[in-house]
Tab-separated table of C-alpha atoms in Angstrom:
chain	number	residue	atom	x	y	z
A	905	MET	CA	12.239	21.800	19.102
A	906	LYS	CA	10.050	19.085	20.569
A	907	THR	CA	10.793	15.775	21.841
A	908	ILE	CA	7.670	13.929	21.165
A	909	GLY	CA	7.345	10.019	22.422
A	910	TYR	CA	4.894	7.314	20.710
A	911	ALA	CA	4.299	4.353	22.622
A	912	ARG	CA	2.076	1.525	21.321
A	913	THR	CA	1.110	-2.082	22.402
A	914	THR	CA	1.557	-5.057	19.929
A	915	ILE	CA	-0.344	-8.026	20.161
A	916	THR	CA	2.249	-9.798	21.743
A	917	ASP	CA	3.584	-6.746	23.926
A	918	ASN	CA	0.827	-5.199	25.531
A	919	ASP	CA	2.385	-3.498	28.459
A	920	LEU	CA	2.204	0.294	27.753
A	921	SER	CA	3.005	1.207	31.185
A	922	SER	CA	6.819	0.701	30.770
A	923	GLN	CA	7.120	2.274	27.192
A	924	ILE	CA	5.493	5.408	28.990
A	925	ASN	CA	7.918	4.957	31.769
A	926	CYS	CA	11.232	4.832	29.361
A	927	LEU	CA	9.795	7.705	27.148
A	928	THR	CA	9.107	10.046	30.354
A	929	ASP	CA	12.490	8.898	31.284
A	930	PHE	CA	14.342	10.161	28.122
A	931	GLY	CA	12.697	13.364	28.632
A	932	CYS	CA	9.773	13.677	26.233
A	933	ASP	CA	7.846	16.839	26.001
A	934	GLU	CA	4.713	15.062	25.298
A	935	ILE	CA	3.766	11.426	25.170
A	936	PHE	CA	1.072	9.613	22.802
A	937	HIS	CA	0.259	6.277	22.999
A	938	GLU	CA	-2.175	3.944	21.355
A	939	ALA	CA	-3.312	0.387	22.456
A	940	TYR	CA	-4.569	-3.079	20.477
A	941	GLU	CA	-7.935	-4.393	21.728
A	942	VAL	CA	-6.982	-7.870	22.566
A	943	SER	CA	-10.247	-9.500	21.700
A	944	THR	CA	-10.536	-7.904	18.363
A	945	ASN	CA	-6.907	-7.373	17.552
A	946	GLU	CA	-7.377	-3.568	16.071
A	947	LEU	CA	-6.289	-0.430	17.223
A	948	VAL	CA	-8.354	1.017	19.979
A	949	THR	CA	-7.427	4.902	18.851
A	950	SER	CA	-4.966	5.593	15.861
A	951	GLU	CA	-2.917	8.972	17.199
A	952	LEU	CA	0.311	7.785	15.038
A	953	GLU	CA	-1.494	10.326	12.156
A	954	ASN	CA	-1.717	12.929	15.063
A	955	VAL	CA	1.706	12.596	15.975
A	956	LEU	CA	3.084	12.644	12.690
A	957	TYR	CA	0.933	15.519	11.802
A	958	GLY	CA	2.435	17.610	14.732
A	959	LEU	CA	5.777	17.242	14.078
A	960	ASP	CA	8.119	20.085	12.532
A	961	SER	CA	11.418	20.106	11.124
A	962	GLY	CA	14.137	19.694	14.157
A	963	ASP	CA	11.547	17.786	16.020
A	964	THR	CA	12.474	14.400	17.422
A	965	LEU	CA	9.912	11.231	17.728
A	966	VAL	CA	11.240	9.035	20.440
A	967	ILE	CA	9.769	5.356	20.393
A	968	CYS	CA	10.738	2.394	22.233
A	969	ARG	CA	11.167	-0.180	19.454
A	970	LEU	CA	10.891	0.215	15.768
A	971	ASN	CA	8.156	-2.115	15.641
A	972	HIS	CA	6.193	-0.041	17.818
A	973	LEU	CA	6.215	2.795	15.135
A	974	GLY	CA	5.867	0.945	11.461
A	975	ARG	CA	3.602	-2.139	11.320
A	976	SER	CA	5.490	-3.106	8.541
A	977	THR	CA	8.653	-2.838	7.175
A	978	ARG	CA	7.327	-0.685	4.179
A	979	GLN	CA	5.683	1.861	6.323
A	980	LEU	CA	8.687	1.755	8.424
A	981	THR	CA	10.934	2.427	5.510
A	982	GLU	CA	7.963	5.250	3.929
A	983	LEU	CA	8.064	6.878	7.563
A	984	SER	CA	12.130	6.772	7.336
A	985	GLN	CA	12.152	8.953	4.271
A	986	LYS	CA	9.454	10.814	5.435
A	987	PHE	CA	11.626	12.128	8.473
A	988	LYS	CA	14.767	12.404	6.636
A	989	GLY	CA	13.068	14.710	4.005
A	990	SER	CA	11.081	16.929	6.553
A	991	GLY	CA	14.170	16.873	8.790
A	992	ILE	CA	12.543	15.432	11.498
A	993	HIS	CA	14.584	13.016	13.880
A	994	LEU	CA	14.139	9.527	15.199
A	995	VAL	CA	15.326	7.941	18.408
A	996	SER	CA	14.568	3.968	18.888
A	997	LEU	CA	15.574	3.355	22.267
A	998	ALA	CA	16.134	-0.356	22.098
A	999	GLU	CA	17.610	-0.319	18.941
A	1000	GLU	CA	20.233	2.575	20.156
A	1001	ILE	CA	19.134	4.524	16.760
A	1002	ASP	CA	19.341	8.320	17.249
A	1003	THR	CA	19.426	10.534	13.785
A	1004	ARG	CA	20.414	13.670	15.676
A	1005	GLN	CA	23.912	11.948	15.900
A	1006	PRO	CA	26.224	11.368	12.883
A	1007	MET	CA	25.895	7.654	12.942
A	1008	GLY	CA	21.920	8.113	12.748
A	1009	ASP	CA	22.627	9.218	9.376
A	1010	ILE	CA	23.454	5.917	8.339
A	1011	TYR	CA	19.771	4.492	9.631
A	1012	PHE	CA	18.084	6.881	7.003
A	1013	LYS	CA	20.583	5.306	4.166
A	1014	LEU	CA	20.006	1.686	5.483
A	1015	MET	CA	16.414	2.149	5.603
A	1016	ASN	CA	16.643	3.978	2.004
A	1017	GLY	CA	18.295	0.691	0.923
A	1018	LEU	CA	15.838	-1.456	2.136
A	1019	ALA	CA	12.917	0.361	0.733
A	1020	THR	CA	15.044	0.108	-2.727
A	1021	MET	CA	15.439	-3.471	-2.369
A	1022	GLU	CA	12.047	-4.347	-1.295
A	1023	CYS	CA	10.856	-2.518	-4.343
A	1024	ASP	CA	13.589	-4.352	-6.602
A	1025	LEU	CA	12.266	-7.659	-4.978
A	1026	ILE	CA	8.857	-7.258	-5.546
A	1027	LYS	CA	9.370	-6.480	-9.262
A	1028	GLU	CA	11.593	-9.566	-9.614
A	1029	ARG	CA	8.890	-11.821	-7.671
A	1030	THR	CA	6.363	-10.352	-10.183
A	1031	LEU	CA	8.119	-10.816	-13.250
A	1032	VAL	CA	9.218	-14.605	-12.184
A	1033	GLY	CA	5.619	-15.070	-11.746
A	1034	LEU	CA	4.580	-13.831	-14.875
A	1035	ASN	CA	7.255	-15.990	-17.060
A	1036	ASN	CA	6.127	-19.089	-14.923
A	1037	ALA	CA	2.549	-18.565	-15.347
A	1038	ARG	CA	3.463	-18.200	-19.455
A	1039	LYS	CA	5.531	-21.305	-19.427
A	1040	LYS	CA	2.147	-23.247	-18.313
A	1041	GLY	CA	0.587	-21.513	-21.161
A	1042	LYS	CA	-1.441	-18.578	-19.152
A	1043	ILE	CA	-1.562	-15.290	-20.598
A	1044	GLY	CA	-2.252	-12.417	-18.525
A	1045	GLY	CA	-5.507	-9.856	-19.041
A	1046	ARG	CA	-8.545	-10.163	-20.253
A	1047	PRO	CA	-9.328	-13.427	-22.522
A	1048	LYS	CA	-10.106	-12.500	-26.272
A	1049	ILE	CA	-13.579	-12.700	-27.662
A	1050	ASP	CA	-13.947	-15.047	-30.529
A	1051	GLY	CA	-15.334	-14.113	-33.620
A	1052	ARG	CA	-18.987	-15.170	-33.479
A	1053	THR	CA	-19.583	-13.090	-30.157
A	1054	VAL	CA	-18.038	-10.073	-31.885
A	1055	LYS	CA	-20.689	-10.830	-34.962
A	1056	LYS	CA	-23.673	-11.560	-32.682
A	1057	ILE	CA	-22.878	-8.123	-30.701
A	1058	ARG	CA	-23.018	-6.384	-33.751
A	1059	HIS	CA	-25.921	-8.288	-35.018
A	1060	LEU	CA	-27.746	-7.712	-32.351
A	1061	TYR	CA	-27.028	-3.917	-32.237
A	1062	HIS	CA	-27.384	-2.997	-35.924
A	1063	GLU	CA	-30.322	-5.380	-36.871
A	1064	LYS	CA	-32.419	-6.441	-34.165
A	1065	LYS	CA	-31.558	-2.887	-32.208
A	1066	GLU	CA	-31.342	-4.189	-28.883
A	1067	THR	CA	-30.141	-2.295	-25.945
A	1068	ILE	CA	-26.644	-2.001	-24.719
A	1069	GLN	CA	-27.663	-4.159	-21.466
A	1070	PHE	CA	-29.267	-6.907	-23.245
A	1071	ILE	CA	-26.569	-7.495	-25.661
A	1072	SER	CA	-23.714	-7.144	-22.627
A	1073	SER	CA	-26.053	-9.817	-20.536
A	1074	LYS	CA	-26.752	-11.954	-23.532
A	1075	CYS	CA	-22.936	-12.394	-24.798
A	1076	ASN	CA	-21.352	-12.301	-21.185
A	1077	VAL	CA	-19.073	-9.336	-21.933
A	1078	SER	CA	-19.140	-6.009	-20.099
A	1079	VAL	CA	-20.891	-2.819	-21.623
A	1080	GLY	CA	-17.839	-1.067	-22.877
A	1081	THR	CA	-16.698	-4.460	-24.291
A	1082	CYS	CA	-20.085	-3.830	-26.640
A	1083	TYR	CA	-19.348	-0.598	-27.450
A	1084	LYS	CA	-15.853	-1.560	-28.590
A	1085	TYR	CA	-16.990	-3.930	-31.000
A	1086	ILE	CA	-20.211	-1.924	-31.991
A	1087	ASN	CA	-18.235	1.152	-32.917
A	1088	LEU	CA	-15.815	-0.912	-35.538
A	1089	SER	CA	-15.477	0.067	-39.139
A	1090	GLU	CA	-16.991	-2.676	-41.693
A	1091	ALA	CA	-13.068	-3.401	-42.613
A	1092	GLU	CA	-12.222	-4.055	-38.932
A	1093	ALA	CA	-15.377	-5.877	-38.309
A	1094	ALA	CA	-14.732	-8.087	-41.394
A	1095	LYS	CA	-11.750	-9.617	-39.632
A	1096	PHE	CA	-13.284	-11.202	-37.629
């Protein structure tokens, strides 16, 4: 059972040495770290994947703050669910979260609740947006092709013996759409 420390600078907090000191004082067996390049706002190295890959059930990951582990709420909730499923413990020093303790299990339950809530909110916002678009007369999906274009596609293919690429560019539709209307039966084509 290892205790692994992970330190990462952020755009606003670029003091890596104080994080490493805190993790050393905590008693971490190993400490991994990565830093942002201030001029480009990009990570210089990406150690997090290596850290996560090296953790086994019963190991503990120690971080100074939650925002040093997750770059978004979604990533943090996904990592928390992964830790719980894998039997990996998480200690966040600033927030006083320690999943090795009985109260730490509440953290995993809270993060699971947040993940569920975020999924529900995304779904709700999507449905509201779609309903608002429909009220304005906008319908999702690809626009319908008028009957004249369908007849033109079929005429160019069957009568003129043109290539599919020529027909698609001439009618301003995709190759797949051309095949869709070319392969219609005569009864289906008569509906257009």
